[in-house]
Short mmCIF file of C-alpha atoms and ligand atoms in Angstrom, two decimals:
data_model
loop_
_atom_site.label_atom_id
_atom_site.label_comp_id
_atom_site.label_asym_id
_atom_site.label_seq_id
_atom_site.Cartn_x
_atom_site.Cartn_y
_atom_site.Cartn_z
CA MET M 1 -61.69 -13.19 -15.42
CA PRO M 2 -61.81 -10.52 -18.25
CA VAL M 3 -59.11 -10.35 -20.84
CA ARG M 4 -56.73 -7.62 -19.82
CA VAL M 5 -55.39 -5.44 -22.70
CA GLY M 6 -52.50 -3.06 -22.00
CA VAL M 7 -51.38 -0.09 -24.10
CA PRO M 8 -47.95 1.36 -23.17
CA LYS M 9 -46.72 4.77 -24.36
CA GLU M 10 -44.66 4.49 -27.59
CA VAL M 11 -40.98 5.25 -26.84
CA VAL M 12 -39.33 5.06 -30.31
CA ASP M 13 -37.96 8.41 -31.26
CA GLY M 14 -40.43 10.40 -33.31
CA GLU M 15 -43.36 8.03 -32.77
CA ARG M 16 -46.41 9.99 -31.92
CA ARG M 17 -49.11 7.37 -32.60
CA VAL M 18 -50.94 5.38 -29.91
CA ALA M 19 -52.27 1.84 -30.44
CA LEU M 20 -55.75 2.35 -29.05
CA VAL M 21 -57.87 5.55 -29.22
CA PRO M 22 -60.66 6.24 -26.69
CA GLU M 23 -63.47 5.42 -29.11
CA VAL M 24 -62.18 1.91 -29.62
CA VAL M 25 -61.36 1.49 -25.96
CA GLN M 26 -65.06 2.16 -25.19
CA LYS M 27 -66.14 -0.51 -27.55
CA LEU M 28 -63.74 -3.00 -26.06
CA VAL M 29 -64.78 -2.24 -22.49
CA LYS M 30 -68.43 -2.62 -23.58
CA GLY M 31 -67.41 -6.08 -24.87
CA GLY M 32 -66.20 -7.02 -21.44
CA VAL M 33 -62.42 -6.37 -22.01
CA GLU M 34 -60.38 -4.67 -19.30
CA VAL M 35 -58.15 -1.91 -20.81
CA ARG M 36 -55.18 -0.30 -19.10
CA ILE M 37 -53.32 2.61 -20.61
CA GLU M 38 -50.01 4.13 -19.61
CA ALA M 39 -50.61 7.69 -18.60
CA GLY M 40 -49.75 10.02 -21.39
CA ALA M 41 -49.84 7.31 -24.05
CA GLY M 42 -52.28 9.29 -26.21
CA ALA M 43 -50.65 12.75 -25.68
CA GLY M 44 -48.55 12.72 -28.84
CA SER M 45 -51.64 12.09 -30.91
CA TYR M 46 -53.94 14.43 -29.01
CA TYR M 47 -55.93 11.85 -27.10
CA PRO M 48 -55.79 13.10 -23.41
CA ASP M 49 -55.78 10.68 -20.43
CA GLU M 50 -59.20 11.93 -19.40
CA ALA M 51 -60.76 10.70 -22.64
CA TYR M 52 -59.43 7.20 -21.96
CA GLU M 53 -60.76 7.28 -18.43
CA ALA M 54 -64.15 8.47 -19.73
CA ALA M 55 -64.02 5.52 -22.16
CA GLY M 56 -63.65 3.07 -19.38
CA ALA M 57 -59.85 2.41 -19.31
CA SER M 58 -57.82 2.54 -16.21
CA LEU M 59 -54.60 4.61 -16.33
CA THR M 60 -51.31 3.56 -14.87
CA THR M 61 -47.85 5.04 -14.50
CA ASP M 62 -46.28 1.71 -13.69
CA ARG M 63 -45.07 0.56 -17.07
CA ARG M 64 -43.41 -2.59 -15.78
CA ALA M 65 -46.65 -3.72 -14.15
CA LEU M 66 -48.52 -2.91 -17.40
CA PHE M 67 -46.18 -5.30 -19.22
CA ALA M 68 -46.33 -7.93 -16.56
CA GLU M 69 -50.07 -7.94 -15.96
CA SER M 70 -51.57 -7.67 -19.45
CA ASP M 71 -52.78 -10.67 -21.36
CA ILE M 72 -52.49 -8.78 -24.61
CA LEU M 73 -50.09 -5.84 -25.02
CA LEU M 74 -50.82 -3.57 -27.97
CA GLY M 75 -48.20 -1.30 -29.62
CA VAL M 76 -47.51 0.58 -32.77
CA GLN M 77 -43.79 -0.25 -32.75
CA ALA M 78 -42.33 -3.48 -31.30
CA PRO M 79 -41.76 -3.33 -27.58
CA PRO M 80 -38.27 -2.15 -26.45
CA THR M 81 -35.85 -5.01 -26.16
CA ALA M 82 -35.02 -4.34 -22.54
CA GLU M 83 -38.67 -4.34 -21.49
CA VAL M 84 -39.65 -7.76 -23.09
CA ALA M 85 -38.33 -9.56 -20.01
CA TRP M 86 -41.19 -7.92 -17.97
CA LEU M 87 -43.73 -10.05 -19.84
CA ARG M 88 -45.23 -13.14 -18.43
CA PRO M 89 -44.96 -16.32 -20.50
CA ALA M 90 -47.85 -16.67 -23.01
CA THR M 91 -48.51 -12.89 -23.02
CA ILE M 92 -49.57 -11.92 -26.54
CA VAL M 93 -47.97 -8.80 -28.14
CA VAL M 94 -49.54 -7.25 -31.27
CA SER M 95 -47.79 -4.43 -33.16
CA PHE M 96 -45.71 -3.65 -36.26
CA MET M 97 -42.65 -5.77 -35.55
CA ASN M 98 -40.35 -4.81 -38.45
CA PRO M 99 -38.72 -8.20 -38.01
CA SER M 100 -35.53 -7.71 -40.01
CA ARG M 101 -34.62 -4.63 -37.97
CA ASN M 102 -35.73 -5.96 -34.56
CA LEU M 103 -34.01 -9.27 -34.38
CA ALA M 104 -32.68 -8.80 -30.80
CA THR M 105 -36.29 -7.93 -29.60
CA ILE M 106 -37.74 -11.01 -31.35
CA ALA M 107 -35.07 -13.20 -29.76
CA LYS M 108 -36.17 -11.86 -26.37
CA LEU M 109 -39.85 -12.45 -27.15
CA ARG M 110 -38.96 -15.98 -28.09
CA ASP M 111 -36.90 -16.50 -24.85
CA ALA M 112 -39.74 -14.94 -22.75
CA GLN M 113 -42.22 -17.55 -24.21
CA ALA M 114 -44.41 -14.73 -25.40
CA SER M 115 -46.54 -14.83 -28.52
CA ALA M 116 -45.95 -11.95 -30.99
CA PHE M 117 -48.12 -11.08 -33.96
CA ALA M 118 -46.56 -8.80 -36.59
CA LEU M 119 -49.11 -6.74 -38.44
CA GLU M 120 -46.93 -6.48 -41.48
CA LEU M 121 -47.36 -10.19 -41.92
CA LEU M 122 -51.16 -10.12 -42.23
CA PRO M 123 -52.34 -11.88 -45.40
CA ARG M 124 -53.97 -9.44 -47.85
CA ILE M 125 -57.23 -11.34 -48.06
CA THR M 126 -60.68 -9.84 -47.93
CA ARG M 127 -61.38 -11.09 -44.42
CA ALA M 128 -58.24 -9.28 -43.14
CA GLN M 129 -59.02 -5.91 -44.77
CA GLY M 130 -60.37 -4.39 -41.57
CA MET M 131 -57.11 -5.29 -39.84
CA ASP M 132 -54.81 -4.23 -42.60
CA ALA M 133 -52.72 -1.77 -40.72
CA LEU M 134 -50.16 -1.55 -43.51
CA SER M 135 -52.82 -0.21 -45.78
CA SER M 136 -54.32 2.19 -43.28
CA GLN M 137 -50.93 3.69 -42.42
CA ALA M 138 -49.86 3.80 -46.11
CA THR M 139 -52.97 5.80 -46.91
CA VAL M 140 -51.98 8.39 -44.36
CA ALA M 141 -48.41 8.36 -45.44
CA GLY M 142 -49.36 8.88 -49.17
CA TYR M 143 -51.34 11.91 -48.23
CA ARG M 144 -48.69 13.39 -46.03
CA ALA M 145 -45.94 12.79 -48.64
CA VAL M 146 -47.60 15.09 -51.09
CA LEU M 147 -48.15 17.77 -48.51
CA GLU M 148 -44.47 17.58 -47.53
CA ALA M 149 -43.49 17.84 -51.17
CA SER M 150 -45.79 20.84 -51.76
CA VAL M 151 -44.28 22.66 -48.81
CA HIS M 152 -40.76 22.23 -50.18
CA CYS M 153 -41.75 22.94 -53.75
CA PRO M 154 -41.00 26.53 -54.94
CA ARG M 155 -43.89 26.36 -57.30
CA LEU M 156 -47.69 26.42 -56.99
CA LEU M 157 -49.44 23.18 -57.70
CA PRO M 158 -52.67 24.35 -59.28
CA MET M 159 -53.09 26.14 -62.55
CA LEU M 160 -53.98 29.76 -61.87
CA THR M 161 -55.22 32.38 -64.22
CA THR M 162 -54.84 35.73 -62.51
CA ALA M 163 -54.23 39.33 -63.29
CA ALA M 164 -50.60 38.69 -62.36
CA GLY M 165 -50.38 36.06 -65.15
CA THR M 166 -51.10 32.51 -65.76
CA ILE M 167 -49.47 29.75 -63.77
CA ARG M 168 -49.02 26.35 -65.26
CA PRO M 169 -49.95 23.40 -62.96
CA ALA M 170 -47.06 21.45 -61.33
CA LYS M 171 -46.20 18.14 -62.81
CA VAL M 172 -46.29 15.35 -60.20
CA LEU M 173 -44.87 11.91 -60.86
CA ILE M 174 -45.76 8.97 -58.54
CA LEU M 175 -43.57 5.93 -58.85
CA GLY M 176 -45.34 2.85 -57.38
CA ALA M 177 -49.16 2.92 -57.42
CA GLY M 178 -49.99 0.65 -54.38
CA VAL M 179 -51.94 1.91 -51.43
CA ALA M 180 -49.67 4.91 -50.60
CA GLY M 181 -49.21 5.74 -54.33
CA LEU M 182 -52.88 5.86 -55.07
CA MET M 183 -53.51 8.15 -52.07
CA ALA M 184 -50.64 10.35 -53.25
CA ILE M 185 -52.21 10.57 -56.66
CA ALA M 186 -55.55 11.54 -55.21
CA THR M 187 -53.98 14.19 -52.96
CA ALA M 188 -51.85 15.76 -55.69
CA ARG M 189 -54.83 15.92 -57.98
CA ARG M 190 -56.85 17.64 -55.25
CA LEU M 191 -54.07 20.24 -55.05
CA GLY M 192 -54.34 20.85 -58.72
CA GLY M 193 -51.22 19.11 -60.00
CA VAL M 194 -51.10 17.24 -63.22
CA VAL M 195 -50.26 13.72 -62.23
CA GLU M 196 -48.50 10.74 -63.93
CA ALA M 197 -47.94 7.46 -62.23
CA TYR M 198 -46.02 4.26 -62.91
CA ASP M 199 -46.16 0.80 -61.47
CA VAL M 200 -44.79 -2.59 -62.60
CA ARG M 201 -48.09 -4.11 -61.99
CA ARG M 202 -50.24 -3.51 -65.02
CA ALA M 203 -53.42 -3.91 -62.94
CA ALA M 204 -52.58 -0.69 -61.24
CA GLY M 205 -53.15 1.22 -64.52
CA GLU M 206 -56.91 1.14 -64.22
CA GLN M 207 -56.83 2.46 -60.68
CA VAL M 208 -54.35 5.19 -61.63
CA ARG M 209 -56.60 6.36 -64.54
CA SER M 210 -59.70 6.20 -62.38
CA LEU M 211 -58.13 8.81 -60.16
CA GLY M 212 -57.56 11.12 -63.14
CA ALA M 213 -53.84 10.50 -63.58
CA LYS M 214 -51.94 9.29 -66.57
CA PHE M 215 -50.51 5.78 -66.31
CA LEU M 216 -47.03 5.36 -67.81
CA GLU M 217 -46.99 2.06 -69.60
CA LEU M 218 -44.04 -0.35 -69.98
CA GLN M 219 -44.66 -3.41 -72.01
CA ILE M 220 -44.16 -5.77 -69.08
CA ASN M 221 -46.34 -7.06 -66.34
CA ALA M 222 -44.46 -7.87 -63.10
CA GLU M 223 -47.44 -8.85 -60.88
CA GLY M 224 -46.16 -11.55 -58.57
CA THR M 225 -48.06 -13.63 -56.01
CA GLY M 226 -50.62 -12.09 -53.62
CA GLY M 227 -51.06 -8.89 -55.58
CA TYR M 228 -47.49 -7.82 -54.83
CA ALA M 229 -44.82 -7.02 -57.41
CA ARG M 230 -42.10 -9.48 -58.39
CA GLU M 231 -38.49 -8.49 -59.06
CA LEU M 232 -37.73 -7.40 -62.61
CA THR M 233 -35.26 -8.99 -65.01
CA ASP M 234 -32.20 -6.95 -66.07
CA GLU M 235 -33.68 -6.14 -69.45
CA GLU M 236 -36.96 -5.04 -67.94
CA LYS M 237 -35.01 -2.84 -65.57
CA ALA M 238 -33.28 -1.10 -68.51
CA GLN M 239 -36.58 -0.36 -70.19
CA GLU M 240 -37.95 0.86 -66.99
CA ARG M 241 -34.95 3.18 -66.44
CA THR M 242 -35.36 4.92 -69.84
CA MET M 243 -39.08 5.56 -69.34
CA VAL M 244 -38.72 6.64 -65.71
CA ALA M 245 -35.70 8.93 -66.54
CA GLU M 246 -37.86 10.84 -69.15
CA ALA M 247 -40.73 11.30 -66.67
CA VAL M 248 -38.45 12.30 -63.81
CA ALA M 249 -36.79 15.04 -65.90
CA GLN M 250 -40.13 16.69 -66.55
CA ALA M 251 -41.45 16.47 -63.02
CA ASP M 252 -41.69 19.23 -60.38
CA ILE M 253 -42.52 16.69 -57.64
CA VAL M 254 -41.69 12.99 -57.56
CA ILE M 255 -43.12 10.67 -54.88
CA THR M 256 -41.63 7.25 -54.86
CA THR M 257 -43.35 4.38 -53.04
CA ALA M 258 -42.00 1.31 -54.81
CA ASN M 259 -41.41 -1.77 -52.63
CA VAL M 260 -40.98 -5.52 -53.05
CA PRO M 261 -41.89 -7.39 -49.87
CA GLY M 262 -38.86 -8.89 -48.07
CA ARG M 263 -36.32 -7.16 -50.40
CA LYS M 264 -34.46 -3.90 -50.59
CA ALA M 265 -36.56 -1.26 -52.33
CA PRO M 266 -35.88 -1.06 -56.04
CA ARG M 267 -33.63 1.84 -57.20
CA LEU M 268 -35.76 3.84 -59.62
CA VAL M 269 -34.19 7.27 -59.52
CA SER M 270 -30.37 7.44 -60.09
CA ARG M 271 -27.95 10.28 -59.38
CA GLU M 272 -27.82 11.08 -63.13
CA MET M 273 -31.64 11.33 -63.27
CA VAL M 274 -31.49 13.83 -60.22
CA GLU M 275 -28.86 15.85 -62.14
CA LYS M 276 -31.20 16.26 -65.07
CA MET M 277 -34.17 17.40 -62.95
CA LYS M 278 -35.46 20.97 -62.89
CA PRO M 279 -33.97 23.18 -60.27
CA GLY M 280 -36.30 23.36 -57.32
CA ALA M 281 -37.82 20.00 -58.01
CA VAL M 282 -38.67 17.83 -54.99
CA ILE M 283 -38.43 14.06 -54.40
CA VAL M 284 -40.10 12.38 -51.49
CA ASP M 285 -38.71 8.90 -51.17
CA MET M 286 -41.30 6.91 -49.20
CA ALA M 287 -39.06 3.79 -49.42
CA ALA M 288 -36.25 5.50 -47.54
CA GLU M 289 -36.49 3.05 -44.75
CA SER M 290 -36.20 -0.05 -46.94
CA GLY M 291 -33.12 1.20 -48.81
CA GLY M 292 -34.61 4.08 -50.86
CA ASN M 293 -35.97 4.30 -54.38
CA CYS M 294 -33.59 7.18 -55.12
CA GLU M 295 -29.80 6.78 -55.02
CA LEU M 296 -29.28 10.09 -53.13
CA THR M 297 -31.91 9.63 -50.38
CA LYS M 298 -30.64 9.89 -46.82
CA PRO M 299 -33.23 8.12 -44.51
CA GLY M 300 -34.63 10.55 -42.00
CA SER M 301 -33.23 13.67 -43.56
CA ALA M 302 -33.71 16.23 -46.26
CA VAL M 303 -30.81 16.76 -48.69
CA LEU M 304 -30.26 19.29 -51.46
CA GLU M 305 -28.52 17.82 -54.49
CA HIS M 306 -28.17 19.74 -57.84
CA GLY M 307 -30.98 22.10 -56.73
CA VAL M 308 -33.24 19.17 -56.01
CA THR M 309 -34.66 18.70 -52.52
CA ILE M 310 -34.72 14.95 -51.60
CA LEU M 311 -36.67 14.02 -48.54
CA GLY M 312 -36.28 10.53 -46.95
CA PRO M 313 -39.08 10.37 -44.29
CA THR M 314 -39.04 7.18 -42.26
CA ASN M 315 -42.36 7.64 -40.42
CA LEU M 316 -44.87 9.69 -42.27
CA PRO M 317 -47.95 8.23 -40.53
CA SER M 318 -46.73 9.59 -37.18
CA GLU M 319 -46.92 13.05 -38.73
CA ILE M 320 -50.68 12.84 -38.92
CA PRO M 321 -50.95 11.06 -35.50
CA PHE M 322 -54.53 11.73 -34.62
CA HIS M 323 -56.11 9.99 -37.64
CA ALA M 324 -53.21 7.53 -38.14
CA SER M 325 -53.87 6.30 -34.57
CA ALA M 326 -57.61 6.28 -35.08
CA MET M 327 -57.21 4.05 -38.15
CA TYR M 328 -54.61 1.78 -36.63
CA SER M 329 -56.74 1.41 -33.53
CA LYS M 330 -59.69 0.17 -35.69
CA ASN M 331 -57.40 -2.29 -37.29
CA LEU M 332 -56.42 -3.63 -33.80
CA GLN M 333 -60.04 -3.80 -32.70
CA ALA M 334 -60.72 -6.08 -35.71
CA PHE M 335 -57.62 -8.15 -34.96
CA LEU M 336 -58.64 -8.54 -31.38
CA GLY M 337 -61.85 -10.10 -32.66
CA LEU M 338 -59.71 -13.09 -33.58
CA LEU M 339 -57.85 -13.28 -30.27
CA ILE M 340 -60.88 -12.97 -27.97
CA ASP M 341 -63.74 -15.37 -28.50
CA ALA M 342 -67.49 -14.73 -28.21
CA ASP M 343 -67.47 -15.60 -24.52
CA GLY M 344 -64.71 -13.01 -23.88
CA LYS M 345 -62.12 -15.63 -23.41
CA LEU M 346 -58.59 -15.47 -24.75
CA VAL M 347 -57.96 -17.72 -27.83
CA THR M 348 -55.04 -20.03 -27.20
CA LYS M 349 -54.98 -21.89 -30.51
CA PHE M 350 -53.75 -19.72 -33.31
CA ASP M 351 -54.96 -21.82 -36.19
CA ASP M 352 -57.16 -19.22 -37.84
CA GLU M 353 -55.55 -18.37 -41.26
CA ILE M 354 -54.93 -14.75 -40.36
CA LEU M 355 -53.47 -15.53 -36.89
CA ALA M 356 -51.35 -18.28 -38.33
CA ALA M 357 -49.89 -16.00 -40.96
CA SER M 358 -49.08 -13.09 -38.75
CA LEU M 359 -47.77 -15.19 -35.78
CA LEU M 360 -44.07 -14.30 -35.48
CA VAL M 361 -43.07 -15.96 -32.30
CA THR M 362 -44.88 -18.33 -29.87
CA ALA M 363 -43.97 -20.79 -27.11
CA GLY M 364 -40.33 -20.23 -27.55
CA GLU M 365 -40.28 -20.69 -31.30
CA VAL M 366 -39.91 -18.16 -34.14
CA ARG M 367 -42.63 -19.23 -36.60
CA HIS M 368 -41.75 -16.77 -39.42
CA ALA M 369 -39.13 -18.59 -41.53
CA PRO M 370 -37.15 -15.61 -42.93
CA THR M 371 -36.86 -14.23 -39.35
CA ARG M 372 -35.91 -17.56 -37.97
CA GLU M 373 -33.18 -17.85 -40.58
CA ALA M 374 -31.94 -14.31 -40.00
CA LEU M 375 -31.77 -15.01 -36.23
CA GLY M 376 -29.83 -18.18 -37.06
CA ALA M 377 -27.40 -16.24 -39.21
CA ALA M 378 -27.04 -13.53 -36.56
CA LYS M 379 -25.93 -16.06 -33.87
P1 NAD S 1 -45.98 -2.17 -51.54
O1 NAD S 1 -45.87 -1.12 -50.45
O2 NAD S 1 -45.31 -3.49 -51.31
O3 NAD S 1 -45.39 -1.60 -52.92
C1 NAD S 1 -45.84 -0.31 -53.38
C2 NAD S 1 -45.99 -0.40 -54.90
O4 NAD S 1 -44.74 -0.37 -55.53
C3 NAD S 1 -46.76 -1.60 -55.42
O5 NAD S 1 -47.87 -1.24 -56.04
C4 NAD S 1 -45.74 -2.29 -56.31
O6 NAD S 1 -46.25 -2.95 -57.41
C5 NAD S 1 -44.89 -1.16 -56.75
N1 NAD S 1 -43.58 -1.52 -57.32
C6 NAD S 1 -42.65 -2.51 -56.89
N2 NAD S 1 -41.60 -2.46 -57.67
C7 NAD S 1 -41.71 -1.41 -58.50
C8 NAD S 1 -40.91 -0.88 -59.57
N3 NAD S 1 -39.74 -1.42 -59.86
N4 NAD S 1 -41.39 0.14 -60.22
C9 NAD S 1 -42.56 0.67 -59.96
N5 NAD S 1 -43.41 0.20 -58.97
C10 NAD S 1 -42.94 -0.79 -58.24
O7 NAD S 1 -47.53 -2.38 -51.95
P2 NAD S 1 -48.85 -2.09 -51.27
O8 NAD S 1 -49.19 -0.68 -51.46
O9 NAD S 1 -48.83 -2.53 -49.85
O10 NAD S 1 -49.92 -2.98 -52.09
C11 NAD S 1 -49.51 -4.03 -52.94
C12 NAD S 1 -50.71 -4.71 -53.52
O11 NAD S 1 -51.51 -5.31 -52.57
C13 NAD S 1 -51.62 -3.87 -54.40
O12 NAD S 1 -52.02 -4.61 -55.51
C14 NAD S 1 -52.77 -3.56 -53.50
O13 NAD S 1 -53.93 -3.28 -54.22
C15 NAD S 1 -52.87 -4.94 -52.85
N6 NAD S 1 -53.59 -4.86 -51.58
C16 NAD S 1 -54.59 -5.77 -51.31
C17 NAD S 1 -55.33 -5.75 -50.15
C18 NAD S 1 -56.40 -6.70 -49.82
O14 NAD S 1 -56.89 -7.45 -50.80
N7 NAD S 1 -56.78 -6.85 -48.66
C19 NAD S 1 -54.99 -4.83 -49.18
C20 NAD S 1 -53.94 -3.89 -49.44
C21 NAD S 1 -53.29 -3.92 -50.62
#
């Protein structure tokens, strides 16, 4: 029997992406996979039902049957807690799981004897690059953040020499030069802004400079394991604050992207710093969901403080749903390559390095230690 892959419509508020796009469905179907899509699943990202049918998927309006009859269920967000009970034991679920915020769902997945893979746990190794959904979505988010900022900014970004006078280019500051930050730099440069960026990882400097931006240097290197940042010492934090405060005061647009995996986002922009910013300046806090890089950020809203607009978007990729879905879908296609073997059979041993690292729950057991501990504490 062919492997049955199911794609339900996303139901989280504001989520417009879809896990599979028709182009990838067609490839999977050609490879012998049976794909079922909930009717309307692609509507929010402009992939009509007919395109899925033309790609070889079957459509269903029976969401419960889709959950119950799929071998692999693909999502963007974790499945709704109440619907997990519809899964058969050993069903594989693949999506972003946001484990620390979805403990109840994870407990249900465990109790349902399902296997759940969390894409945020993928190791950042070369072989996993094609599956790296965090990176693909951060790329889209970094682009969108700059566009959001430019719309709220009362100034032009590019330098203009016109009969009506000369306009100086806007100053854009990017805090955190990982995947999203680098895309934000490139986008702000394309719009004509003068861009500065800062990251605690010194290795980011070369990438920042190669995009034509200035790298703000602090005499520390906080590269931790796996290419991620480590937490700073108190003294390092004080040095950082002084340098960041000066740069923030000069900026017309500040995009913050700083994150430390598994921890609250570092506070980089304080209330005092905002008070010293130019009137009309804009901050886009891309770390809003993980606690915020700016003290005044309100996740999911826009606030005006001391003449500064502070945006705290929590799902920027969903604002560019067509391409965010296309990239995410390619990531899932690559990941499915690990779950379905060359004979088209479902893999039952998850001992591949990438599968083992991203396996959150299986056979009634939570495999990811921090989530297991959090669940234990929540009992
Ligand atoms: P992230 O979202 O966890 O964090 C964003 C950035 O914030 C990082 O660059 C981090 O160094 C920075 N940061 C943390 N604390 C900071 C502070 N106090 N001040 C300023 N900046 C701070 O990171 P990410 O974008 O997902 O990428 C992290 C790393 O992983 C990068 O080195 C990236 O190149 C690497 N990466 C590797 C692969 C791969 O090899 N397959 C794929 C993607 C990313």
